[in-house]
mmCIF file of C-alpha atoms and ligand atoms in Angstrom:
data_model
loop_
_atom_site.group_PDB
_atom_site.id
_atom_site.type_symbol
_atom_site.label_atom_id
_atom_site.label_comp_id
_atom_site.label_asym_id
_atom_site.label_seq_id
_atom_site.Cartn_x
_atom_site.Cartn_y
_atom_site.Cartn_z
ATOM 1 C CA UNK A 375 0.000 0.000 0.000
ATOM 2 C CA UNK A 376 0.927 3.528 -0.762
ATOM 3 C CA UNK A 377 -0.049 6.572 1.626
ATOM 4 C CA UNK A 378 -0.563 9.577 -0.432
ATOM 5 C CA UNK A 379 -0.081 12.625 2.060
ATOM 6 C CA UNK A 380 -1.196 16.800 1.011
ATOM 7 C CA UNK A 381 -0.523 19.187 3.314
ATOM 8 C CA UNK A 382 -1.973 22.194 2.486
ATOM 9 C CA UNK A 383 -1.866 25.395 4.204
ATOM 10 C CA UNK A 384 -4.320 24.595 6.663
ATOM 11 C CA UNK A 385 -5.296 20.908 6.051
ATOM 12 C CA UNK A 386 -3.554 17.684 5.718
ATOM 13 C CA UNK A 387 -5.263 14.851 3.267
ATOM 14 C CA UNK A 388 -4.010 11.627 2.983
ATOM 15 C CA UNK A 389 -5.555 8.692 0.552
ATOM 16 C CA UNK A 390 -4.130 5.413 0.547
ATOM 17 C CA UNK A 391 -3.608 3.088 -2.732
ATOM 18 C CA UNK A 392 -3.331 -0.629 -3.513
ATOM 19 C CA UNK A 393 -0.395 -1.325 -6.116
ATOM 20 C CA UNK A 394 -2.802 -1.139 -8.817
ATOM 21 C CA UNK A 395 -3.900 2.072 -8.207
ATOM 22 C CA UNK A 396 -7.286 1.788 -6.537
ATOM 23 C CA UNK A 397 -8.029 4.513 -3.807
ATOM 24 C CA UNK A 398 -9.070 2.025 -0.941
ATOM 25 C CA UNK A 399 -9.801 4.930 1.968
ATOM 26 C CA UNK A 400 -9.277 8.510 2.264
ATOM 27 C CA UNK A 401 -9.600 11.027 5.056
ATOM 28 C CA UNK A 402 -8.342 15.018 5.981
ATOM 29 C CA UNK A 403 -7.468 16.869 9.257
ATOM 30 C CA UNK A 404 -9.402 20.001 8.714
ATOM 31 C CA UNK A 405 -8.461 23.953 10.133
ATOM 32 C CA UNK A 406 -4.875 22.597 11.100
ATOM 33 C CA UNK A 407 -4.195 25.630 14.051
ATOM 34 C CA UNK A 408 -7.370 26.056 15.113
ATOM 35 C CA UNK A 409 -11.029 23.786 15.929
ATOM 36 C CA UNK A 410 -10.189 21.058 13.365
ATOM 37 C CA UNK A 411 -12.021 17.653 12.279
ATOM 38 C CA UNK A 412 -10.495 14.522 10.915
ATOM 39 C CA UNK A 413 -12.568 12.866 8.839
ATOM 40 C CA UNK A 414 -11.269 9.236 7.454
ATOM 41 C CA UNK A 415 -13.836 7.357 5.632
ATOM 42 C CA UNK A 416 -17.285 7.455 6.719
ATOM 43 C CA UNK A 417 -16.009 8.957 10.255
ATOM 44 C CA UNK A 418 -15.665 12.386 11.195
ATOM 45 C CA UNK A 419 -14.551 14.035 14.905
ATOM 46 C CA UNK A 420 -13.208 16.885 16.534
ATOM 47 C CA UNK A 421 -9.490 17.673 17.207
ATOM 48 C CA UNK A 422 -7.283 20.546 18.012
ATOM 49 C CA UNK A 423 -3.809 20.784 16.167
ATOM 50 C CA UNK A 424 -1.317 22.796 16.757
ATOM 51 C CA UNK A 425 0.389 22.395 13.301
ATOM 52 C CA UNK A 426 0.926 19.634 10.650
ATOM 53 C CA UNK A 427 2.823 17.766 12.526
ATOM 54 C CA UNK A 428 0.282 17.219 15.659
ATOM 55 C CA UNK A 429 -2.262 16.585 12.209
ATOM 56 C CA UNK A 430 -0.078 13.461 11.403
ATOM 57 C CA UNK A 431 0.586 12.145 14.300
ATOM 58 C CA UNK A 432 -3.738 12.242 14.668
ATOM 59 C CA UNK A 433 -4.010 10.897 11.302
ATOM 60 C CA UNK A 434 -1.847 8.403 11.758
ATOM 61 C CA UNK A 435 -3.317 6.861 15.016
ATOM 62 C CA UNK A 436 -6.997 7.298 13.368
ATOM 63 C CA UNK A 437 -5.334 5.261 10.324
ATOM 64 C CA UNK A 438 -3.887 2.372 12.436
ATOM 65 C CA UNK A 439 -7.495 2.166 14.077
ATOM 66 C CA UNK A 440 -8.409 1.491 11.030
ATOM 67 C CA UNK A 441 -6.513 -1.574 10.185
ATOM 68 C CA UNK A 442 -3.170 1.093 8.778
ATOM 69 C CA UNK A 443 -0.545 1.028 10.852
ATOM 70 C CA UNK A 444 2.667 2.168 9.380
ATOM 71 C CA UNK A 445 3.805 -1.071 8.815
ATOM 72 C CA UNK A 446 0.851 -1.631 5.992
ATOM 73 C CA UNK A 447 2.981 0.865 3.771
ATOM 74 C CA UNK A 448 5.563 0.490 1.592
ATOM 75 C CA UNK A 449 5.930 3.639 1.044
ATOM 76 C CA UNK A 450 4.636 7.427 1.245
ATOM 77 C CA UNK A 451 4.570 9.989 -1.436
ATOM 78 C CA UNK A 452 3.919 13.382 -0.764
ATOM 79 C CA UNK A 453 2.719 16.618 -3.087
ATOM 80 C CA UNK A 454 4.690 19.283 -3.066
ATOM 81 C CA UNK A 455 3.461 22.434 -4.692
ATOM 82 C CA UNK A 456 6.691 23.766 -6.235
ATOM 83 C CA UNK A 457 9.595 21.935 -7.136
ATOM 84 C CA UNK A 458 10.958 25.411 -8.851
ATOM 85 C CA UNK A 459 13.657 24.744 -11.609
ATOM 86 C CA UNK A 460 15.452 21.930 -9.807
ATOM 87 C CA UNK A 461 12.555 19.566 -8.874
ATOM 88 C CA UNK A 462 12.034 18.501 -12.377
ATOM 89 C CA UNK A 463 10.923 15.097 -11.833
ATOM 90 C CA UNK A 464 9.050 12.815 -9.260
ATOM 91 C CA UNK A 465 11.889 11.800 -6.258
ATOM 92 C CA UNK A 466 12.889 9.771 -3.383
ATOM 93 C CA UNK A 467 12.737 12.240 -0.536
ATOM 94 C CA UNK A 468 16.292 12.099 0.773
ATOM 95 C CA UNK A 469 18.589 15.011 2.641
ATOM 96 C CA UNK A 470 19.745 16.326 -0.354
ATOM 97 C CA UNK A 471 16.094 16.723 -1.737
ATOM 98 C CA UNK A 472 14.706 17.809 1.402
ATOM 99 C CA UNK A 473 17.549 20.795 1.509
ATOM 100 C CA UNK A 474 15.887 21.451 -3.003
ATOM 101 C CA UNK A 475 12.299 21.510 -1.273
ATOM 102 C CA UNK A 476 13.972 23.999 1.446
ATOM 103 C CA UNK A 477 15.446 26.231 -0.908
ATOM 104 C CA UNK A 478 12.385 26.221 -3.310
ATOM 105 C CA UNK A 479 10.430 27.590 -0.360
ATOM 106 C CA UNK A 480 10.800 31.327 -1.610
ATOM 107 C CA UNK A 481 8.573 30.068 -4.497
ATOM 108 C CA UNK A 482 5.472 29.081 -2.582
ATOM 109 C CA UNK A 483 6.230 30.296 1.176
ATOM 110 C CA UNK A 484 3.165 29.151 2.080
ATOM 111 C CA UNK A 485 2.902 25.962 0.819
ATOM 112 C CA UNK A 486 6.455 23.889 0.895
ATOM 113 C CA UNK A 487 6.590 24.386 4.408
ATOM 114 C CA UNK A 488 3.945 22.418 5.389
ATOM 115 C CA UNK A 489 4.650 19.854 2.523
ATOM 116 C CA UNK A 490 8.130 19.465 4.664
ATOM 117 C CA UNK A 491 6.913 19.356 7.599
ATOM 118 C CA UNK A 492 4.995 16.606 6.990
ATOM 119 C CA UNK A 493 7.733 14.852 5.471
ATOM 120 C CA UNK A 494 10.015 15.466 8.330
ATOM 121 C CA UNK A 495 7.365 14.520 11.132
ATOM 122 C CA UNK A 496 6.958 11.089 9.043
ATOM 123 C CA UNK A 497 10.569 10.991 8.838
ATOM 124 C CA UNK A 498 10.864 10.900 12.755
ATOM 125 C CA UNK A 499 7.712 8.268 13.007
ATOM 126 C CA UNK A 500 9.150 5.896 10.577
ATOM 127 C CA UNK A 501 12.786 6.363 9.569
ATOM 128 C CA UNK A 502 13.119 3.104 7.784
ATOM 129 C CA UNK A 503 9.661 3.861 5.688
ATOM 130 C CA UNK A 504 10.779 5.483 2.009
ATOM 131 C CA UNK A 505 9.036 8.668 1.480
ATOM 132 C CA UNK A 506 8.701 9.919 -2.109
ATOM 133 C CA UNK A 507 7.642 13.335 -3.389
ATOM 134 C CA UNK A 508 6.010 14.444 -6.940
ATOM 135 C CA UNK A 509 6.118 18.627 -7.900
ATOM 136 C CA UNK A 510 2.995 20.410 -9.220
ATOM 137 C CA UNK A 511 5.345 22.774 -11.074
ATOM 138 C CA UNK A 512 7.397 19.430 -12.849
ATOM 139 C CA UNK A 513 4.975 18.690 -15.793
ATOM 140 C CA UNK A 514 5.810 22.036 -16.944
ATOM 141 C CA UNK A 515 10.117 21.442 -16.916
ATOM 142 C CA UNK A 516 9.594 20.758 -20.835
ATOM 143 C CA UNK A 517 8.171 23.847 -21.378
ATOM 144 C CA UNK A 518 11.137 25.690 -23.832
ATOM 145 C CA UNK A 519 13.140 28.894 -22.340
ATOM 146 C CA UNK A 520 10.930 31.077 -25.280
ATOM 147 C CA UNK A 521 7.847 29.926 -22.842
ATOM 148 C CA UNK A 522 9.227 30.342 -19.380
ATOM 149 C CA UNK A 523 11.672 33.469 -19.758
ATOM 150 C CA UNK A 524 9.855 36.819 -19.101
ATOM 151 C CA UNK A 525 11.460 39.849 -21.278
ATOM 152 C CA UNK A 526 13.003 41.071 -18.456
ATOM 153 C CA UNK A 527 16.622 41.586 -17.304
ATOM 154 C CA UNK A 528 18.676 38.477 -16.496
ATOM 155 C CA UNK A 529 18.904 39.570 -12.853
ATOM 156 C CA UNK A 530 15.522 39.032 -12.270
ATOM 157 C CA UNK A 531 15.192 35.696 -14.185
ATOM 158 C CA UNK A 532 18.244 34.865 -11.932
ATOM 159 C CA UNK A 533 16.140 35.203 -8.871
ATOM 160 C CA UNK A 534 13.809 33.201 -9.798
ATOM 161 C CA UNK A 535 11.319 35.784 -11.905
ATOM 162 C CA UNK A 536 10.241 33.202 -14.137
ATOM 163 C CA UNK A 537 6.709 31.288 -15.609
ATOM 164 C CA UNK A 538 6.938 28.108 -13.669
ATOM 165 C CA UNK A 539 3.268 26.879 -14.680
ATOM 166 C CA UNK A 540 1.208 24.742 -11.745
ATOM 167 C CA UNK A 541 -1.848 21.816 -11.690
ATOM 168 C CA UNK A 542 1.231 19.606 -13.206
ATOM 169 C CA UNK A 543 -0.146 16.652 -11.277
ATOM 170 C CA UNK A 544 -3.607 16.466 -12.889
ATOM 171 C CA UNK A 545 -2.289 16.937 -16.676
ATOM 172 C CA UNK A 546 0.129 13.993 -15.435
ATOM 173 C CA UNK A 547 -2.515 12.225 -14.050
ATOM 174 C CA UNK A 548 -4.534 13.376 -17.540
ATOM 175 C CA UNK A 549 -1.709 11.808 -19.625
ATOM 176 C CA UNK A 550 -1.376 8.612 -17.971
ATOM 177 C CA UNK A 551 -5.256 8.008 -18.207
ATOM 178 C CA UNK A 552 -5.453 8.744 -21.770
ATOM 179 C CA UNK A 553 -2.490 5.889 -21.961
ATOM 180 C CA UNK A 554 -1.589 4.747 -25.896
ATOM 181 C CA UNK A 555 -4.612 6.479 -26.872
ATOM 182 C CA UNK A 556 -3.190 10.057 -26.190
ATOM 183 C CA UNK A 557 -3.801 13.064 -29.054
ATOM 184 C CA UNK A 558 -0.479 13.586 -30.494
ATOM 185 C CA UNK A 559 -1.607 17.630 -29.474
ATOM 186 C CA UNK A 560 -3.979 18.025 -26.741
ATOM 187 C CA UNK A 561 -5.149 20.766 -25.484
ATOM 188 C CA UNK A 562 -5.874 20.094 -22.042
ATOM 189 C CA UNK A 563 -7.982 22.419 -19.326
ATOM 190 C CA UNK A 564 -7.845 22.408 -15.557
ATOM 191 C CA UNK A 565 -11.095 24.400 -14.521
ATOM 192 C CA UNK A 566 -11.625 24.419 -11.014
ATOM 193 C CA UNK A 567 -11.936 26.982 -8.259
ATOM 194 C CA UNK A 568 -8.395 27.647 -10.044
ATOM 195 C CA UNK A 569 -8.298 27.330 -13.622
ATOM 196 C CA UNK A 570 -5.619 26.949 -16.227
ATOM 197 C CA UNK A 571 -4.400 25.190 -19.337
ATOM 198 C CA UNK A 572 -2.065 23.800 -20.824
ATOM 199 C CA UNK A 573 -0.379 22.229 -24.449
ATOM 200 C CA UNK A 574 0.310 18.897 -24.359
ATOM 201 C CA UNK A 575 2.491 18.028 -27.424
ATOM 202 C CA UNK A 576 3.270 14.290 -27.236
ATOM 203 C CA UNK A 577 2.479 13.747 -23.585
ATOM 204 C CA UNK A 578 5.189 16.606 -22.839
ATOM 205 C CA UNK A 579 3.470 20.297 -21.624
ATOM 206 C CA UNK A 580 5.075 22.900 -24.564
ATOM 207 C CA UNK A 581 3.227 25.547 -22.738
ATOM 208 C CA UNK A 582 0.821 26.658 -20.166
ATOM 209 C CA UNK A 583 -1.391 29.698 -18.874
ATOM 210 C CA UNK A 584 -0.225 29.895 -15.255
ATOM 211 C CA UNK A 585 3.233 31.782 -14.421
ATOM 212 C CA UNK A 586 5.348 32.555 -11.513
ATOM 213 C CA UNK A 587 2.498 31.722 -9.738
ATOM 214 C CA UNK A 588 -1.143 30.557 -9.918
ATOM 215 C CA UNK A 589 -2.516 34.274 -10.490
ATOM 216 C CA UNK A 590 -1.915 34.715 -14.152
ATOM 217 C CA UNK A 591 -3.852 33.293 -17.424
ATOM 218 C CA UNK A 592 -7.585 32.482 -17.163
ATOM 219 C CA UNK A 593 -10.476 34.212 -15.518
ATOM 220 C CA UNK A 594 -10.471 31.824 -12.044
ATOM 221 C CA UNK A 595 -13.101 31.339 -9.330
ATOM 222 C CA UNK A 596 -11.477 34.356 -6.960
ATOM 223 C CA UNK A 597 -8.282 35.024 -8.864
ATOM 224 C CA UNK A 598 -8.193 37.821 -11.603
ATOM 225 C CA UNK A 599 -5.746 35.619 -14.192
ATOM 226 C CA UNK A 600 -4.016 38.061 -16.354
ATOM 227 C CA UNK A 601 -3.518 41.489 -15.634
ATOM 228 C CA UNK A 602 -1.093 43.853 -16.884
ATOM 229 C CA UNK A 603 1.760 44.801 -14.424
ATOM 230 C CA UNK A 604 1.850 48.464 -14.380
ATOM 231 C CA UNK A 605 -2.059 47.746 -12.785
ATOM 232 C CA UNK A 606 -1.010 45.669 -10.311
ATOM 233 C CA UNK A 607 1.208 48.666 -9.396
ATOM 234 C CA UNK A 608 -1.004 51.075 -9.244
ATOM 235 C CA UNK A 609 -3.048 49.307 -7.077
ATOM 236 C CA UNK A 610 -0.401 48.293 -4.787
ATOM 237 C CA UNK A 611 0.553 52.046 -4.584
ATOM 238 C CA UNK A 612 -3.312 52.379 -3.164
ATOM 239 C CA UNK A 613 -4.017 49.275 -0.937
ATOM 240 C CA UNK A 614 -0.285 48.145 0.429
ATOM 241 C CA UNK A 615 1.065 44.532 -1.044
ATOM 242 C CA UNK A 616 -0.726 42.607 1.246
ATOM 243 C CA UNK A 617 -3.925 43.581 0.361
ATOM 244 C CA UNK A 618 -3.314 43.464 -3.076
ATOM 245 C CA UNK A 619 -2.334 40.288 -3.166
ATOM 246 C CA UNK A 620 -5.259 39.424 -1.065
ATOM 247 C CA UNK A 621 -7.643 41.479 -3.715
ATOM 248 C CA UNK A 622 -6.049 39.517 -6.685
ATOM 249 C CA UNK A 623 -5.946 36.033 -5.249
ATOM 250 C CA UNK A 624 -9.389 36.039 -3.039
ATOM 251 C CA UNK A 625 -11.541 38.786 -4.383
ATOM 252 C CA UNK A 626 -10.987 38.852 -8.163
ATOM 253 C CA UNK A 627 -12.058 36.591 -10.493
ATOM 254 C CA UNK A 628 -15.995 35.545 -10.877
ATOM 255 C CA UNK A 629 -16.376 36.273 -7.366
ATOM 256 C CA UNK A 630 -15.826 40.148 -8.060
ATOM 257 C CA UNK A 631 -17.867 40.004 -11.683
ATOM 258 C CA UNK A 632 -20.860 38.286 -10.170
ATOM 259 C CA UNK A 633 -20.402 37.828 -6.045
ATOM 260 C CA UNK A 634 -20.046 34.691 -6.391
ATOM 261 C CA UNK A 635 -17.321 31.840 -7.189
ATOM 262 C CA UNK A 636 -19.206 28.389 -7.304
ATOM 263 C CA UNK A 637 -20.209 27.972 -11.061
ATOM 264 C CA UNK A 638 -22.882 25.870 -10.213
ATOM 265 C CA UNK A 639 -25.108 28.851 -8.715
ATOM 266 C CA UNK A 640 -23.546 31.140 -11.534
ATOM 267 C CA UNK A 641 -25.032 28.480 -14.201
ATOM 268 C CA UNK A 642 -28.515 28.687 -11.945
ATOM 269 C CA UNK A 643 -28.717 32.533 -11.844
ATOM 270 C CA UNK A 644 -30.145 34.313 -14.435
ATOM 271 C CA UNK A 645 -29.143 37.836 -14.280
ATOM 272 C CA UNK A 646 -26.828 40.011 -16.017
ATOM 273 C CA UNK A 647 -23.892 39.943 -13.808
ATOM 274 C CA UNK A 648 -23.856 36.087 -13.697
ATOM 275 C CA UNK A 649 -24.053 35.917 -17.277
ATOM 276 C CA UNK A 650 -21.336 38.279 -18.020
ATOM 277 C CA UNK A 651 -19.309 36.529 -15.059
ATOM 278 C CA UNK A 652 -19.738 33.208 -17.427
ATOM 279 C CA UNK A 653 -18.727 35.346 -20.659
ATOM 280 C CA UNK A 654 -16.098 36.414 -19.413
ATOM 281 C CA UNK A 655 -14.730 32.766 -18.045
ATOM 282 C CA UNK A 656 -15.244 31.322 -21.445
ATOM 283 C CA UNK A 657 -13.879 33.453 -23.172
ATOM 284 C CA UNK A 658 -10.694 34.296 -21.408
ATOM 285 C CA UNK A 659 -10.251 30.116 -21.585
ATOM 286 C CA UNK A 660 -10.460 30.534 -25.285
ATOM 287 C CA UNK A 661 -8.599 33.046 -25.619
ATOM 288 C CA UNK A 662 -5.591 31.410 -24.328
ATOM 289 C CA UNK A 663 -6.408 28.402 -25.677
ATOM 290 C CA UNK A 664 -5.898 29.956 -28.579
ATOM 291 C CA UNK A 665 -2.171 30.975 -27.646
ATOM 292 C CA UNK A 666 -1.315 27.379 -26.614
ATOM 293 C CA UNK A 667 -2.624 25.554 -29.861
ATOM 294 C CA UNK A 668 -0.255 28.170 -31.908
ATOM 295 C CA UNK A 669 2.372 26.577 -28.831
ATOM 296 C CA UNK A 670 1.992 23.081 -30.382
ATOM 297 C CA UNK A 671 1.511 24.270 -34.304
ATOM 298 C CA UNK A 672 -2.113 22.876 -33.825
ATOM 299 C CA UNK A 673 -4.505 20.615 -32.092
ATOM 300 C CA UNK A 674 -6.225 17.500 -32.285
ATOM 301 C CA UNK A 675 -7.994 16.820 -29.382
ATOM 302 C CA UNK A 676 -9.502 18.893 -26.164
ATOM 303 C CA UNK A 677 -9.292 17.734 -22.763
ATOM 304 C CA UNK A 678 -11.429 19.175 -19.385
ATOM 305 C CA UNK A 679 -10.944 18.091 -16.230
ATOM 306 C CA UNK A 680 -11.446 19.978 -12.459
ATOM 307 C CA UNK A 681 -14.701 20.372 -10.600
ATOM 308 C CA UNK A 682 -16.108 22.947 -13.527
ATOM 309 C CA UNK A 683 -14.224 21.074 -16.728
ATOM 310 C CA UNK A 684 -16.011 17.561 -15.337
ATOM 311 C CA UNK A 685 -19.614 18.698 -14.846
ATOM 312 C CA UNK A 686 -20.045 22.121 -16.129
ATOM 313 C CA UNK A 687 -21.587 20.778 -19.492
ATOM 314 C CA UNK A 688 -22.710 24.235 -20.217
ATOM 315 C CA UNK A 689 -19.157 25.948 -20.280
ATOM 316 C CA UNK A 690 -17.577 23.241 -22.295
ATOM 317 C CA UNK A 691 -19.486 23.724 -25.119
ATOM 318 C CA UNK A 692 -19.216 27.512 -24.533
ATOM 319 C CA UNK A 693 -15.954 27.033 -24.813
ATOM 320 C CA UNK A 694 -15.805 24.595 -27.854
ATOM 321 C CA UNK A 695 -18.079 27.035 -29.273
ATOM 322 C CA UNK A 696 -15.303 29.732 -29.193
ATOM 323 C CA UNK A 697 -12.984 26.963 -30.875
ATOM 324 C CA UNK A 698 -14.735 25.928 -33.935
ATOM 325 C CA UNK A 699 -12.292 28.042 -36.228
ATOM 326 C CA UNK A 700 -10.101 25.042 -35.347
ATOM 327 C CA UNK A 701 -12.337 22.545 -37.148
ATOM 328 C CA UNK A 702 -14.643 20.006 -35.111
ATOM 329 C CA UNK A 703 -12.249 18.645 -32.603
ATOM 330 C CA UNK A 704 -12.658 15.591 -30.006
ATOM 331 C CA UNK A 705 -13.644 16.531 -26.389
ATOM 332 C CA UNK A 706 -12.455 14.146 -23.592
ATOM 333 C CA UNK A 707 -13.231 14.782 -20.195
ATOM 334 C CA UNK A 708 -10.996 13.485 -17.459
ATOM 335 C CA UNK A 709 -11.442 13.032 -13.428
ATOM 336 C CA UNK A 710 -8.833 15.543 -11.732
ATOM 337 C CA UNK A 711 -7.077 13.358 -9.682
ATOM 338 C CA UNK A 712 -3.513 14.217 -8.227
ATOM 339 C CA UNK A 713 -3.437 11.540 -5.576
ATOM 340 C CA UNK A 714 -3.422 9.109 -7.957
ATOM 341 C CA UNK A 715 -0.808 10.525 -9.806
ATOM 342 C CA UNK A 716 1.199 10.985 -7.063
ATOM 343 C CA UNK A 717 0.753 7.382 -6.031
ATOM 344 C CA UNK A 718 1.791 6.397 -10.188
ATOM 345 C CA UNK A 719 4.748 8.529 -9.467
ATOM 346 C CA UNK A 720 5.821 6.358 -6.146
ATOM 347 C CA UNK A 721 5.190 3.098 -7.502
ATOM 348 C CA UNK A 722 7.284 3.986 -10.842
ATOM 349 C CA UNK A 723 10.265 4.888 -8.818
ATOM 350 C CA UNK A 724 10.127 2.054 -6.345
ATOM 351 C CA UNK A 725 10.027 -0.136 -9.312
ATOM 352 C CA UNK A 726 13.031 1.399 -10.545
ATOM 353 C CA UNK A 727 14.851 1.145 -7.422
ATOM 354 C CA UNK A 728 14.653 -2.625 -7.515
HETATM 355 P P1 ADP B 2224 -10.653 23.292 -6.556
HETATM 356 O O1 ADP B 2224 -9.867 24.051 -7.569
HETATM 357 O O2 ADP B 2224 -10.900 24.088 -5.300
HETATM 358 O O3 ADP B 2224 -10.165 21.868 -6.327
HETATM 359 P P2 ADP B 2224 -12.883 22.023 -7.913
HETATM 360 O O4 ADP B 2224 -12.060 21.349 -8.936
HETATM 361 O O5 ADP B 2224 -13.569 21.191 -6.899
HETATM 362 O O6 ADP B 2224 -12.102 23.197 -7.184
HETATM 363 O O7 ADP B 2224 -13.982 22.900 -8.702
HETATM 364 C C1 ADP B 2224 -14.867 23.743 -8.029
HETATM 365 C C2 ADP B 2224 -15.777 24.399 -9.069
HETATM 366 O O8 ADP B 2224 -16.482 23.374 -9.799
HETATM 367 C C3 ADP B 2224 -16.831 25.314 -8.450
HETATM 368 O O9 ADP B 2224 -16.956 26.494 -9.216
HETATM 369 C C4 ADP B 2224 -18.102 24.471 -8.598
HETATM 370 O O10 ADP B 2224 -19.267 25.260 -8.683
HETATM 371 C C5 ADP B 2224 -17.828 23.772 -9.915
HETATM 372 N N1 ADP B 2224 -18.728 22.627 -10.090
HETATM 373 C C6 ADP B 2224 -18.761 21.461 -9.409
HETATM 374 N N2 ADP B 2224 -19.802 20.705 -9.828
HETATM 375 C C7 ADP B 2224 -20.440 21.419 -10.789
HETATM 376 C C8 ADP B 2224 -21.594 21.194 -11.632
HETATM 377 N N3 ADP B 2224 -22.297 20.070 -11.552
HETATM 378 N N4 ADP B 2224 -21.936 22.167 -12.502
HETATM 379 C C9 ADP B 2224 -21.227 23.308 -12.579
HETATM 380 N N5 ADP B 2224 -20.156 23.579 -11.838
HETATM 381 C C10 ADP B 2224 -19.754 22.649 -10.959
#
């Protein structure tokens, strides 16, 4: 069995896998900090945590009372947000890797701390357990240096000022599932409460909407997506960074066109402001798609997955609808599921270690 552990900024979800894949239980420690819940299975109950590490050690008990002690595991494989430009690939979690994760922190300050803290609490539980972690930023390593490099000076790209791309794990996950029968060019969408896409040019991402970080490229559930820098100054100059960044990330996006970011009541409403919230969401997806079929010379095949791209019938064939000066194209829809992937990426390297 694999344990598949995600420690978010405030949560820590774990699923665990047979070796062919099959999710056989699942569970999260809620409001990490604060009044939490872990819930694992069908069972839910109250706990206070101080941090991720108290979460695990919770977790962990609750699994073994379940019939998963540690010793049921041959392994755990963790997500970690952003691997930056070293964590290209899926790893065994070793010093050396936990000291790339370390200095990648910059990147995603609040994120890869918790991802290592985890690590390092199961670390102290378990020494002799291997521990394997998969990047959300790796997919996107094969992007070329014409799609990562901003037009800026090399100082900057020195530090780090670069497109890095994110959701990596589901358009993995989205490539294995297709398997042989992959689209030699697929354009694939993530559309969730965070939305992106991405050109998948013989199972390898060419290019992809997000950036240095998660804000840019489509119209999301509370982020803006694009939005020219010289704005993002001027509002700085008038709210302070931190609020700014709050503005962009929380209160942008369909949530500041229509008060709302859950597409399902957007779909339901039928006023103006929903419907130009929807508009806008559509057509800000094909508008980009746009820019990553030129990426890949073309396209064969379109891909949704992500709580909106799975059931939001409605804005896929808005979206399609934008497409059709690209001919009458195939339209796959895929579960979002970067557990599993993670799980794929800890069984291929354990099978490699052998
Ligand atoms: P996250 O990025 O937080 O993981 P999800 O992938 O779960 O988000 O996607 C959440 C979005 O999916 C919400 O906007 C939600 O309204 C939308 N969604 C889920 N089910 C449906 C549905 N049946 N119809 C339309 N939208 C849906």
């Amino acid at each position: 069995m694999i344990l598949v552990l995600n420690a978010g900024s405030s949560s820590l979800k774990v699923e665990v896998f047979d070796p062919d894949l099959t999710s056989v239980l699942s569970g999260q420690v809620s409001a990490i900090g604060t009044h939490g819940a872990l819930k694992l299975g069908g069972t839910e109950t109250a706990v206070e945590t101080g941090n991720h590490a108290d979460a695990l050690t919770l977790m962990l008990a609750a699994l073994a009372d379940a019939g998963f002690g540690l010793d049921a595991f041959s392994a755990a494989a963790h997500r970690v947000v952003h691997g930056g430009t070293i964590l290209t690939a899926p790893a065994r979690v070793t010093p050396v890797v936990i000291e790339a994760i370390r200095s990648v922190i910059p990147l995603a300050p609040l994120h890869n701390p918790n991802n290592l803290a985890a690590m390092l609490a199961l670390q102290d539980r378990a020494p002799d357990l291997p521990q394997y972690a998969s990047f959300g930023t790796a997919f996107h390593a094969t992007n070329p240096a014409v799609a990562t490099r901003y037009a800026i000076p090399q100082t900057q790209a020195d530090a780090g000022i670069r497109r890095y791309g994110f959701h990596g794990l589901s358009y993995a996950n989205m490539v294995a599932e297709f398997g042989d029968a992959l689209p030699p060019r697929l354009l694939a969408l993530h559309l969730g409460n965070g939305a992106s896409l991405c050109a998948i040019e013989n199972g390898k991402s060419v290019a992809t909407s997000m950036g240095y970080s998660p804000l840019s490229g489509l119209t999301m559930g509370t982020r803006s997506g694009d939005i020219d820098g010289a704005a993002v100054l001027r509002i700085s100059a008038a709210l302070g960074e931190e609020d700014t960044d709050r503005m962009l990330n929380r209160s942008s996006g369909l949530k500041a066109l229509a008060g709302d970011n859950d597409m399902r009541t957007l779909l339901a409403r039928q006023d103006d402001a929903a419907r130009f919230a929807i508009d806008h969401f559509c057509y800000w997806a094909a508008r980009h798609a746009g820019s990553a079929i030129v990426a890949m010379g073309g396209v064969d095949a379109v891909a949704f997955t992500g709580g909106i791209g799975e059931n939001a019938n409605p804005i896929r064939d808005r979206i399609m609808g934008h497409l059709t000066c690209f001919g009458s194209l195939p339209v796959h829809v895929i579960a979002a599921d970067e557990e599993k992937q993670i799980a794929r990426d800890a069984l291929t390297l354990i099978k490699a270690d052998r």
